[in-house]
PDB file of C-alpha atoms in Angstrom:
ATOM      1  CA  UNK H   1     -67.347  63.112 225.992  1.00  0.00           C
ATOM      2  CA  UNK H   2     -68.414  60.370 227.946  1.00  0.00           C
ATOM      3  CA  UNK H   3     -65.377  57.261 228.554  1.00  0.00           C
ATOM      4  CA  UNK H   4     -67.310  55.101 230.667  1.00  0.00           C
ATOM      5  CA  UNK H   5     -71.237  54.245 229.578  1.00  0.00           C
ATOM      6  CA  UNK H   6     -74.169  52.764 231.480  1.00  0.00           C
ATOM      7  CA  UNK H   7     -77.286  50.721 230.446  1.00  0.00           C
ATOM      8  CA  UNK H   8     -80.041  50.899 231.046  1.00  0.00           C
ATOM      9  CA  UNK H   9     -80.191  54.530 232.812  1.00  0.00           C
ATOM     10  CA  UNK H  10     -83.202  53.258 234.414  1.00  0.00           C
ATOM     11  CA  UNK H  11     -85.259  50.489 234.861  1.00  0.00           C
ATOM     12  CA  UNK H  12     -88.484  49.521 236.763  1.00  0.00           C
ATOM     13  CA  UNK H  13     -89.314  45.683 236.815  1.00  0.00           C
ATOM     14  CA  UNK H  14     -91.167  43.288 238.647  1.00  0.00           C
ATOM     15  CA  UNK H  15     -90.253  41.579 242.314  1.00  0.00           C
ATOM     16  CA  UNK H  16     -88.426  38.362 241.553  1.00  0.00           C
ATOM     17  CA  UNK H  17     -87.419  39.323 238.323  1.00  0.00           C
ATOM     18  CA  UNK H  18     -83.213  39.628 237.258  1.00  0.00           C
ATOM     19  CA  UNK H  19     -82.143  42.548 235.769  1.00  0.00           C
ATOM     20  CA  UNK H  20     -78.944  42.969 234.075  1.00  0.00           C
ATOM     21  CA  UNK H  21     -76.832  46.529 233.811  1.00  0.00           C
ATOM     22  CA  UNK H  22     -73.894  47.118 231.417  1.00  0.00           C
ATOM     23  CA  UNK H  23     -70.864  48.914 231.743  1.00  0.00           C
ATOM     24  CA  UNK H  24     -68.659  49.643 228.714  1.00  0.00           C
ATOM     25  CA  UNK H  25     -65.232  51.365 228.972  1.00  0.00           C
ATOM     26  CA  UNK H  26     -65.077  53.298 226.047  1.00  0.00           C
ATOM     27  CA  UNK H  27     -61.923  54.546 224.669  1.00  0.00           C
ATOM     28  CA  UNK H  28     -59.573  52.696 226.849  1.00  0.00           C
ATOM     29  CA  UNK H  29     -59.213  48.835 228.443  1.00  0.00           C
ATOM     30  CA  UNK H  30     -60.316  48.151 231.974  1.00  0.00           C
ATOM     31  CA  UNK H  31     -58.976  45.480 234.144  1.00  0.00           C
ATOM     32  CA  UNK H  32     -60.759  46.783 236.748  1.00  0.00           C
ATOM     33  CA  UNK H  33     -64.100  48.158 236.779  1.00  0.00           C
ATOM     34  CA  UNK H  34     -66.193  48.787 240.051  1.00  0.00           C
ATOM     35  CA  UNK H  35     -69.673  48.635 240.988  1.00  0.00           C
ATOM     36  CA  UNK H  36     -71.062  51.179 243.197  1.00  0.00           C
ATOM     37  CA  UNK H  37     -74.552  51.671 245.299  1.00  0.00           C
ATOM     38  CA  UNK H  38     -76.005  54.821 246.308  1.00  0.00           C
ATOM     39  CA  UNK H  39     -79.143  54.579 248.287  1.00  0.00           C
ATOM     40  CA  UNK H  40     -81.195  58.145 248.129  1.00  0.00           C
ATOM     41  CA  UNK H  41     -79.455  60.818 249.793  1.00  0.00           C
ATOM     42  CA  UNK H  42     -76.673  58.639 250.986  1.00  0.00           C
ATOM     43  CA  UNK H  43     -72.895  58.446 249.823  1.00  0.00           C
ATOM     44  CA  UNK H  44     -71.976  55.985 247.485  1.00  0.00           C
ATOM     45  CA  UNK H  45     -70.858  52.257 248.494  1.00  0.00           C
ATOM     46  CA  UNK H  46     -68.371  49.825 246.897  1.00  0.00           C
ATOM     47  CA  UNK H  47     -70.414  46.638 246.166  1.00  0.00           C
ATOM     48  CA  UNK H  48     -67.614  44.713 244.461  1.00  0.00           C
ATOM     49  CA  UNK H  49     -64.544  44.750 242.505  1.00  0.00           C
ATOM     50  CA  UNK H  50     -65.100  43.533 238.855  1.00  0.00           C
ATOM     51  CA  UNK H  51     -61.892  42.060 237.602  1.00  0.00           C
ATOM     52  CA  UNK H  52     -61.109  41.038 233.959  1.00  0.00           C
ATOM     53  CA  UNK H  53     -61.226  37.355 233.778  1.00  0.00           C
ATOM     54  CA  UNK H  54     -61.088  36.456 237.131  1.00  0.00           C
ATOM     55  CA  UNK H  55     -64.006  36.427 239.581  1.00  0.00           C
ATOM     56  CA  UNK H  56     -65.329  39.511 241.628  1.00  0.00           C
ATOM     57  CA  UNK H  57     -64.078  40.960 244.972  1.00  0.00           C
ATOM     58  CA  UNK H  58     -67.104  41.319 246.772  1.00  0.00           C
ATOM     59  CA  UNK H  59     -67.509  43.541 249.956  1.00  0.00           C
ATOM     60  CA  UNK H  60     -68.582  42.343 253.349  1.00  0.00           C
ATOM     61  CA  UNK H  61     -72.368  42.095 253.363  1.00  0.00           C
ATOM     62  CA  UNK H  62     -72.924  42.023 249.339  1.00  0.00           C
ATOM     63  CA  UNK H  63     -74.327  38.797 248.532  1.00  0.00           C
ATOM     64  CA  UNK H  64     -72.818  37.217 245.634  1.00  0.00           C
ATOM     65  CA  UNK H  65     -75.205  34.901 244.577  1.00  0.00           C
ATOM     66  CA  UNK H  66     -77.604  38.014 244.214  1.00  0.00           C
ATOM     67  CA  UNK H  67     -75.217  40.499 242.919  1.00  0.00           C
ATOM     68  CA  UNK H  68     -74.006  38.736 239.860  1.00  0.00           C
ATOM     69  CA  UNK H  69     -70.757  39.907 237.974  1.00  0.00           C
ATOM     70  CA  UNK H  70     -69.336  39.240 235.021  1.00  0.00           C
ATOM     71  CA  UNK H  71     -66.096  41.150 233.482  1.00  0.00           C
ATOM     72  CA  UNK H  72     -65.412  39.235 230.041  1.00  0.00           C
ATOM     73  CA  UNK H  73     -64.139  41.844 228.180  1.00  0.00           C
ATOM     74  CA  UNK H  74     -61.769  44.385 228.907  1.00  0.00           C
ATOM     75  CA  UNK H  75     -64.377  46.915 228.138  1.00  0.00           C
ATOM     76  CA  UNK H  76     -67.643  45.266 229.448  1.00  0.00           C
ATOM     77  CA  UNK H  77     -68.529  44.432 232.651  1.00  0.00           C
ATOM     78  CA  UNK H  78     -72.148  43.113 233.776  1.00  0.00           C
ATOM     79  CA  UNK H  79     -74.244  43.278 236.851  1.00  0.00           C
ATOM     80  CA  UNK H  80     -77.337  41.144 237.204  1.00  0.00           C
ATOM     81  CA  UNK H  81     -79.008  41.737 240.157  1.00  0.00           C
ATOM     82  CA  UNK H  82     -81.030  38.647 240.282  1.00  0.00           C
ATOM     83  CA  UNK H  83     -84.691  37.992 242.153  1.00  0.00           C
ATOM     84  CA  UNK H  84     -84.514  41.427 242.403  1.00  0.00           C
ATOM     85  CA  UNK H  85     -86.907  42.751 245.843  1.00  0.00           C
ATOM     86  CA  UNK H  86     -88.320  45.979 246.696  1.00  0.00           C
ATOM     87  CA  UNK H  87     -84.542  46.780 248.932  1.00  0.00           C
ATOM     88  CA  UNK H  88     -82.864  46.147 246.202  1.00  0.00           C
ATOM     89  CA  UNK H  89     -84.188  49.692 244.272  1.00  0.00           C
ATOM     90  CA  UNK H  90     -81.267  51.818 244.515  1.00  0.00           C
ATOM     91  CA  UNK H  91     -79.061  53.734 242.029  1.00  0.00           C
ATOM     92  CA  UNK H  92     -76.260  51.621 240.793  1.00  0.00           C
ATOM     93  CA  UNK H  93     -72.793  53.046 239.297  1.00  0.00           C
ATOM     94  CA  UNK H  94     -69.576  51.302 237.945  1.00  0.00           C
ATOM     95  CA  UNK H  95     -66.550  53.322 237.360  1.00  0.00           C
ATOM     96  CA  UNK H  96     -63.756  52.071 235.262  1.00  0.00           C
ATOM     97  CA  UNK H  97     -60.049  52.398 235.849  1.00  0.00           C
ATOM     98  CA  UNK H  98     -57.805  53.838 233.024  1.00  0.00           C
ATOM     99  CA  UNK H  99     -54.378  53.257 234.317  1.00  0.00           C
ATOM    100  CA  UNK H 100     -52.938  55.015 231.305  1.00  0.00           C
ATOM    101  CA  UNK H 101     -54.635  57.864 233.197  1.00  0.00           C
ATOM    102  CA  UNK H 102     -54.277  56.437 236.596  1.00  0.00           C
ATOM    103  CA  UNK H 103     -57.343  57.413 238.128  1.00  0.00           C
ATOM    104  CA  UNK H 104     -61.526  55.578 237.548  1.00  0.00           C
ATOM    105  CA  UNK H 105     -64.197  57.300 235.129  1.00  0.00           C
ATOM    106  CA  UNK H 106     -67.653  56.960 236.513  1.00  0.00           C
ATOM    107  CA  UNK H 107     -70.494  55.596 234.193  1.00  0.00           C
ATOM    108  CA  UNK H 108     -73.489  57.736 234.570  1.00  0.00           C
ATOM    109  CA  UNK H 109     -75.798  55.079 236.500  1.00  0.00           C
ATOM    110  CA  UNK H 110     -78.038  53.492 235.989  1.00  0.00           C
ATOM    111  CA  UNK H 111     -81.738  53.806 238.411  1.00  0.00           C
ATOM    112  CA  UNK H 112     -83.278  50.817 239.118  1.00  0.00           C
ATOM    113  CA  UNK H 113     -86.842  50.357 240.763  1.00  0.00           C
ATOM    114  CA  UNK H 114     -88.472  47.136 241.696  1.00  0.00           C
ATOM    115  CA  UNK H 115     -92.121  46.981 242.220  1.00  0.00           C
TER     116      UNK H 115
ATOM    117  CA  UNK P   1     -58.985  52.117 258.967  1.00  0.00           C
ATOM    118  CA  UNK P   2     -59.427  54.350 255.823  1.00  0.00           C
ATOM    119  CA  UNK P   3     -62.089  56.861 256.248  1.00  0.00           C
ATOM    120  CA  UNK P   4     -63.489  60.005 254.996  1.00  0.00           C
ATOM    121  CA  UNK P   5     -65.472  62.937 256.756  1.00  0.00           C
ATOM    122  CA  UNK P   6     -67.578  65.361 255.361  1.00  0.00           C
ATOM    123  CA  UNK P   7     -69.494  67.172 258.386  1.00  0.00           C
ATOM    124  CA  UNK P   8     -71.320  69.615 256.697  1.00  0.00           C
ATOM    125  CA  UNK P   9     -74.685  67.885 255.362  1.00  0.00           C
ATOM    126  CA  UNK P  10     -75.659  71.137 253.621  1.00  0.00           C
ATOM    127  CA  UNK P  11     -73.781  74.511 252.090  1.00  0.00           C
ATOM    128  CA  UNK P  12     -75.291  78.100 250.997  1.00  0.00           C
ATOM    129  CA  UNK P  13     -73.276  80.581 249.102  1.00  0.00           C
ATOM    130  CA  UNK P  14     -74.067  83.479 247.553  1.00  0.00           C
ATOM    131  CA  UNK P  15     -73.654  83.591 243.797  1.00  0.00           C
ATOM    132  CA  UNK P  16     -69.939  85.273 242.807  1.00  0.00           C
ATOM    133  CA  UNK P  17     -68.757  84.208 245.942  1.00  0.00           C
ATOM    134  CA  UNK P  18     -66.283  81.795 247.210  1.00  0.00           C
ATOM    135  CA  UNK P  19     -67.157  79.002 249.445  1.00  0.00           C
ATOM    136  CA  UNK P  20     -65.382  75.833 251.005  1.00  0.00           C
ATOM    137  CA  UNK P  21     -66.013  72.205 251.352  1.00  0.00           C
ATOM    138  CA  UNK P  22     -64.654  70.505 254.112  1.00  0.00           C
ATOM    139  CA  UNK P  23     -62.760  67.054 254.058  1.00  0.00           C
ATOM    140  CA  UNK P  24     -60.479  65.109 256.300  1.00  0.00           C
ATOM    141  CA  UNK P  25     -59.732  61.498 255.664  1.00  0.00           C
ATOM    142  CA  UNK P  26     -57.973  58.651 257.865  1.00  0.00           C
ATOM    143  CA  UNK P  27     -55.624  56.007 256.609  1.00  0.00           C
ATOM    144  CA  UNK P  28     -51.940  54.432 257.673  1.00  0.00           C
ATOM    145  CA  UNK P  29     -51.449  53.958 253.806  1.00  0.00           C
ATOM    146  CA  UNK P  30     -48.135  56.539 252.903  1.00  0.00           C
ATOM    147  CA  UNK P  31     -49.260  56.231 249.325  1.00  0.00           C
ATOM    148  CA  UNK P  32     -53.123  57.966 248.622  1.00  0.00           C
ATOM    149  CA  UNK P  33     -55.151  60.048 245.986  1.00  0.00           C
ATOM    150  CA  UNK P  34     -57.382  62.763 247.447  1.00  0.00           C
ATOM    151  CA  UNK P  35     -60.605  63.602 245.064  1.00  0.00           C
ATOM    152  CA  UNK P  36     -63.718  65.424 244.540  1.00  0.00           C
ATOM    153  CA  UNK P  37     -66.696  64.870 242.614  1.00  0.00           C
ATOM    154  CA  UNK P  38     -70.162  66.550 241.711  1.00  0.00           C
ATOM    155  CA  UNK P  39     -73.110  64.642 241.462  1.00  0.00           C
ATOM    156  CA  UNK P  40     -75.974  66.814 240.174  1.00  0.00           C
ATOM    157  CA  UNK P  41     -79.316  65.413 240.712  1.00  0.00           C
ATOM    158  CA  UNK P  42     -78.977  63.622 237.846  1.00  0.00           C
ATOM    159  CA  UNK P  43     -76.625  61.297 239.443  1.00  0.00           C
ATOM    160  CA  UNK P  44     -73.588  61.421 237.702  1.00  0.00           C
ATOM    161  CA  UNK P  45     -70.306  62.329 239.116  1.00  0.00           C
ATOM    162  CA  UNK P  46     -68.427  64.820 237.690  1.00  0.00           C
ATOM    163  CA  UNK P  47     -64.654  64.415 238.347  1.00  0.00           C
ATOM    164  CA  UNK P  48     -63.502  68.188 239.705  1.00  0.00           C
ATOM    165  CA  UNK P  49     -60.018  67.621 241.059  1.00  0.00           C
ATOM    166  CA  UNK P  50     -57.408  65.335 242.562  1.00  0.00           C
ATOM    167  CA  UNK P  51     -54.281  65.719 245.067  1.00  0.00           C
ATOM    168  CA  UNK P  52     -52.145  63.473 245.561  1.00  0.00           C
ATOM    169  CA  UNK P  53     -50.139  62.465 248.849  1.00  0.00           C
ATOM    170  CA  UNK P  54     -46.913  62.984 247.410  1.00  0.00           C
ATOM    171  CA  UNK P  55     -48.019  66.053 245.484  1.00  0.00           C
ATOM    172  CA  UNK P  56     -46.239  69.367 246.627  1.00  0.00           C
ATOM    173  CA  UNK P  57     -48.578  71.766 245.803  1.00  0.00           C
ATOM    174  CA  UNK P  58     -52.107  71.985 245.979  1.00  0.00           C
ATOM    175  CA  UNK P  59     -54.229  70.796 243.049  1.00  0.00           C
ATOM    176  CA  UNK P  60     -55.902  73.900 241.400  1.00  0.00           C
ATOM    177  CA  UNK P  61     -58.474  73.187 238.328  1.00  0.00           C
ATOM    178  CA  UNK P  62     -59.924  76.562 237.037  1.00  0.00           C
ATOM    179  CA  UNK P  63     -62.441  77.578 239.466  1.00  0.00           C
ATOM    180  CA  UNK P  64     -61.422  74.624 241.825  1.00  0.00           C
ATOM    181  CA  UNK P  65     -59.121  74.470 244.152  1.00  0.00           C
ATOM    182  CA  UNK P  66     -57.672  71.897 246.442  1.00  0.00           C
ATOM    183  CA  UNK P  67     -56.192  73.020 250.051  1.00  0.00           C
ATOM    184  CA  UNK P  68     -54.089  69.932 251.169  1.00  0.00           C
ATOM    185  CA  UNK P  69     -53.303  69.976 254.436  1.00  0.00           C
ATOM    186  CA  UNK P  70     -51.605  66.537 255.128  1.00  0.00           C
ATOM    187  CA  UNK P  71     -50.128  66.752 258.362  1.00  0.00           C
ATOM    188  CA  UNK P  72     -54.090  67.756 259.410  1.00  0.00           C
ATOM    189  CA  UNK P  73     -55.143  64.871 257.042  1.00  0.00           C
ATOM    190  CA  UNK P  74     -57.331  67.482 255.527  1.00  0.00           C
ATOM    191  CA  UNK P  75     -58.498  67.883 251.804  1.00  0.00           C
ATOM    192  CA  UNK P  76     -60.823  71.012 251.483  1.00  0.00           C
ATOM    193  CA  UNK P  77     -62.528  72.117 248.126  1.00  0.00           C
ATOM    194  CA  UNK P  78     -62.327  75.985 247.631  1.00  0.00           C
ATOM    195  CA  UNK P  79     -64.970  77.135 244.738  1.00  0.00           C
ATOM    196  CA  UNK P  80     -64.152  80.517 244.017  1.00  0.00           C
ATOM    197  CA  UNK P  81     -66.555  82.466 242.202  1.00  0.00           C
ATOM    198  CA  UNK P  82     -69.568  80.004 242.744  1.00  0.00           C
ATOM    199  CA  UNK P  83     -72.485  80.112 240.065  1.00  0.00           C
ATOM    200  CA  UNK P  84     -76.359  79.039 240.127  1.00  0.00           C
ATOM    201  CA  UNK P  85     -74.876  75.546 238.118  1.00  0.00           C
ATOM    202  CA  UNK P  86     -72.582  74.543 241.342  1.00  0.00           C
ATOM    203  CA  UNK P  87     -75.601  73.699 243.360  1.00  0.00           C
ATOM    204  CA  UNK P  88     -74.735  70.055 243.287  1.00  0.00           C
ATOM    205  CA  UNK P  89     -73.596  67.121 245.851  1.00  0.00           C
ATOM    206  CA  UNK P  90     -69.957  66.974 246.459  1.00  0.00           C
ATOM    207  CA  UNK P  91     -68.148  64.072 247.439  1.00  0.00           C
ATOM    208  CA  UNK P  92     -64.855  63.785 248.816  1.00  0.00           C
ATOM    209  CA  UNK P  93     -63.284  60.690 248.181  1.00  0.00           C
ATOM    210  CA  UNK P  94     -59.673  58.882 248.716  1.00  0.00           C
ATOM    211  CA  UNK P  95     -58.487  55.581 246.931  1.00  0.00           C
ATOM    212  CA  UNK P  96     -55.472  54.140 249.124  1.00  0.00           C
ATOM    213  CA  UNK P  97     -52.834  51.874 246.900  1.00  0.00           C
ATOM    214  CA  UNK P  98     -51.713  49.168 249.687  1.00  0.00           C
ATOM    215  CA  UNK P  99     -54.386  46.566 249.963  1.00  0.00           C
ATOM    216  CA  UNK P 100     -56.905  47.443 247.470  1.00  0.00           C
ATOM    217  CA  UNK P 101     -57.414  47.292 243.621  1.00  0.00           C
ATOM    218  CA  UNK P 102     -58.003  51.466 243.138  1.00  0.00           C
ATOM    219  CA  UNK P 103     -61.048  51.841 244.494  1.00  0.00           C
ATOM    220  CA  UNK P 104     -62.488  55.007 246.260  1.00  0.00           C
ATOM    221  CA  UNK P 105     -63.874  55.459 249.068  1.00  0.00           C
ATOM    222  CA  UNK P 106     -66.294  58.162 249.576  1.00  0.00           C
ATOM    223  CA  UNK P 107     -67.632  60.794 252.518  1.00  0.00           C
ATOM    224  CA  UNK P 108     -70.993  61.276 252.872  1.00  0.00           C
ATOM    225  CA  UNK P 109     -71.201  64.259 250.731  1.00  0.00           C
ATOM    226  CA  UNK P 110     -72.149  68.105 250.946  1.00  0.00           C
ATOM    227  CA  UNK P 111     -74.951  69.590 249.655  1.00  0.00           C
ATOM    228  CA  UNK P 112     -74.101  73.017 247.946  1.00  0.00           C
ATOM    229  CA  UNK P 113     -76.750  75.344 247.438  1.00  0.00           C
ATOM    230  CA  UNK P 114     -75.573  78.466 245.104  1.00  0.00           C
ATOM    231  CA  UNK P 115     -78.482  81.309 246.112  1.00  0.00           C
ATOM    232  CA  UNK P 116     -78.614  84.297 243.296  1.00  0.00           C
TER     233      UNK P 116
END
């Protein structure tokens, strides 16, 4: 079954509006999660590094006062993609890392569409 | 710099047969994981199989298997027996251990299509 879950799976909201995507680790503790974006028909990108209380690794060119992260948990981890634009519409995936297992589940995404 | 490469955008294979996804990757790192994943057009990704640089043999997962080639820096995927419910994005991926917290970095996929 599923380790690693995602919500919403989709969601279509308004320009200017935040939206705010979970991901739970569920049947082990994450230090680490990541947060992936996959633009249609592309490969996936690392948007930032989502470390248990401490603050986010972003990558070059993610904004971090749009891409909002929060990791207060050792099993959550949030994304708020705030004043969310038309660009931003994209699928977005975290993965967790089990290092009892040594390797990252993925969550199963989550779609998001802004109008 | 770390890198994967996928060239082939797009894959056909006849059902029952084998067929193999290419992948060669790029880093300085001694220490790496090699991986591939499905992503049916639902969009998850499916975990299928890992290698990794130390490992002496190649990775084999039932139908998958992994031909490491590191002094090529290659990391094919062999499907043998391919079926209709292969017909999926693959993506190769490596996660490098110096300089970064585990995360993977991915190719720009293959699209398998599994004719009958």
């Amino acid at each position: 079954g599923a380790v690693v879950s995602q919500h919403p799976s989709w969601v279509i909201c308004k320009s200017g509006t935040s939206v705010k995507i979970e991901c739970r680790s569920l049947d082990f503790q994450a230090t680490t999660m990541f947060w992936y974006r996959q633009f249609p028909k592309q490969s996936l990108m690392l948007m930032a590094t989502s470390n248990e209380g401490s603050k986010a690794t972003y990558e070059q060119g993610v904004e971090k006062d749009k891409f909002l992260i929060n990791h207060a948990s050792l099993t959550l981890s949030t994304l708020t993609v705030t004043s969310a634009h038309p660009e931003d519409s994209s699928f977005y995936i975290c993965s967790a890392r089990d290092p009892g297992r040594d390797r990252a589940f993925f969550g199963p995404g989550t779609r998001l569409t802004v109008l | 710099a770390q890198k994967i490469t996928q060239t082939q955008p797009g894959m056909f294979v006849q059902e029952k047969e084998a067929v193999t996804l290419d992948c060669t990757y790029d880093t300085s790192d001694p220490s790496y994981g090699l991986f591939w994943y499905k992503q049916p057009s639902s969009g998850e990704m499916i975990f299928l199989i890992y290698q990794g640089s130390y490992d002496q043999q190649n990775a084999t997962e039932g139908r998958y298997s992994l031909n490491f080639q590191k002094a090529r820096k290659s990391a094919n995927l062999v499907i043998s027996a391919s079926q209709l419910g292969d017909s999926a994005m693959y993506f190769c991926a490596m996660r490098v251990e110096m300089g970064s917290q585990g995360n993977l970095i991915f190719g720009k996929g293959t699209k398998l299509s599994v004719k009958p």
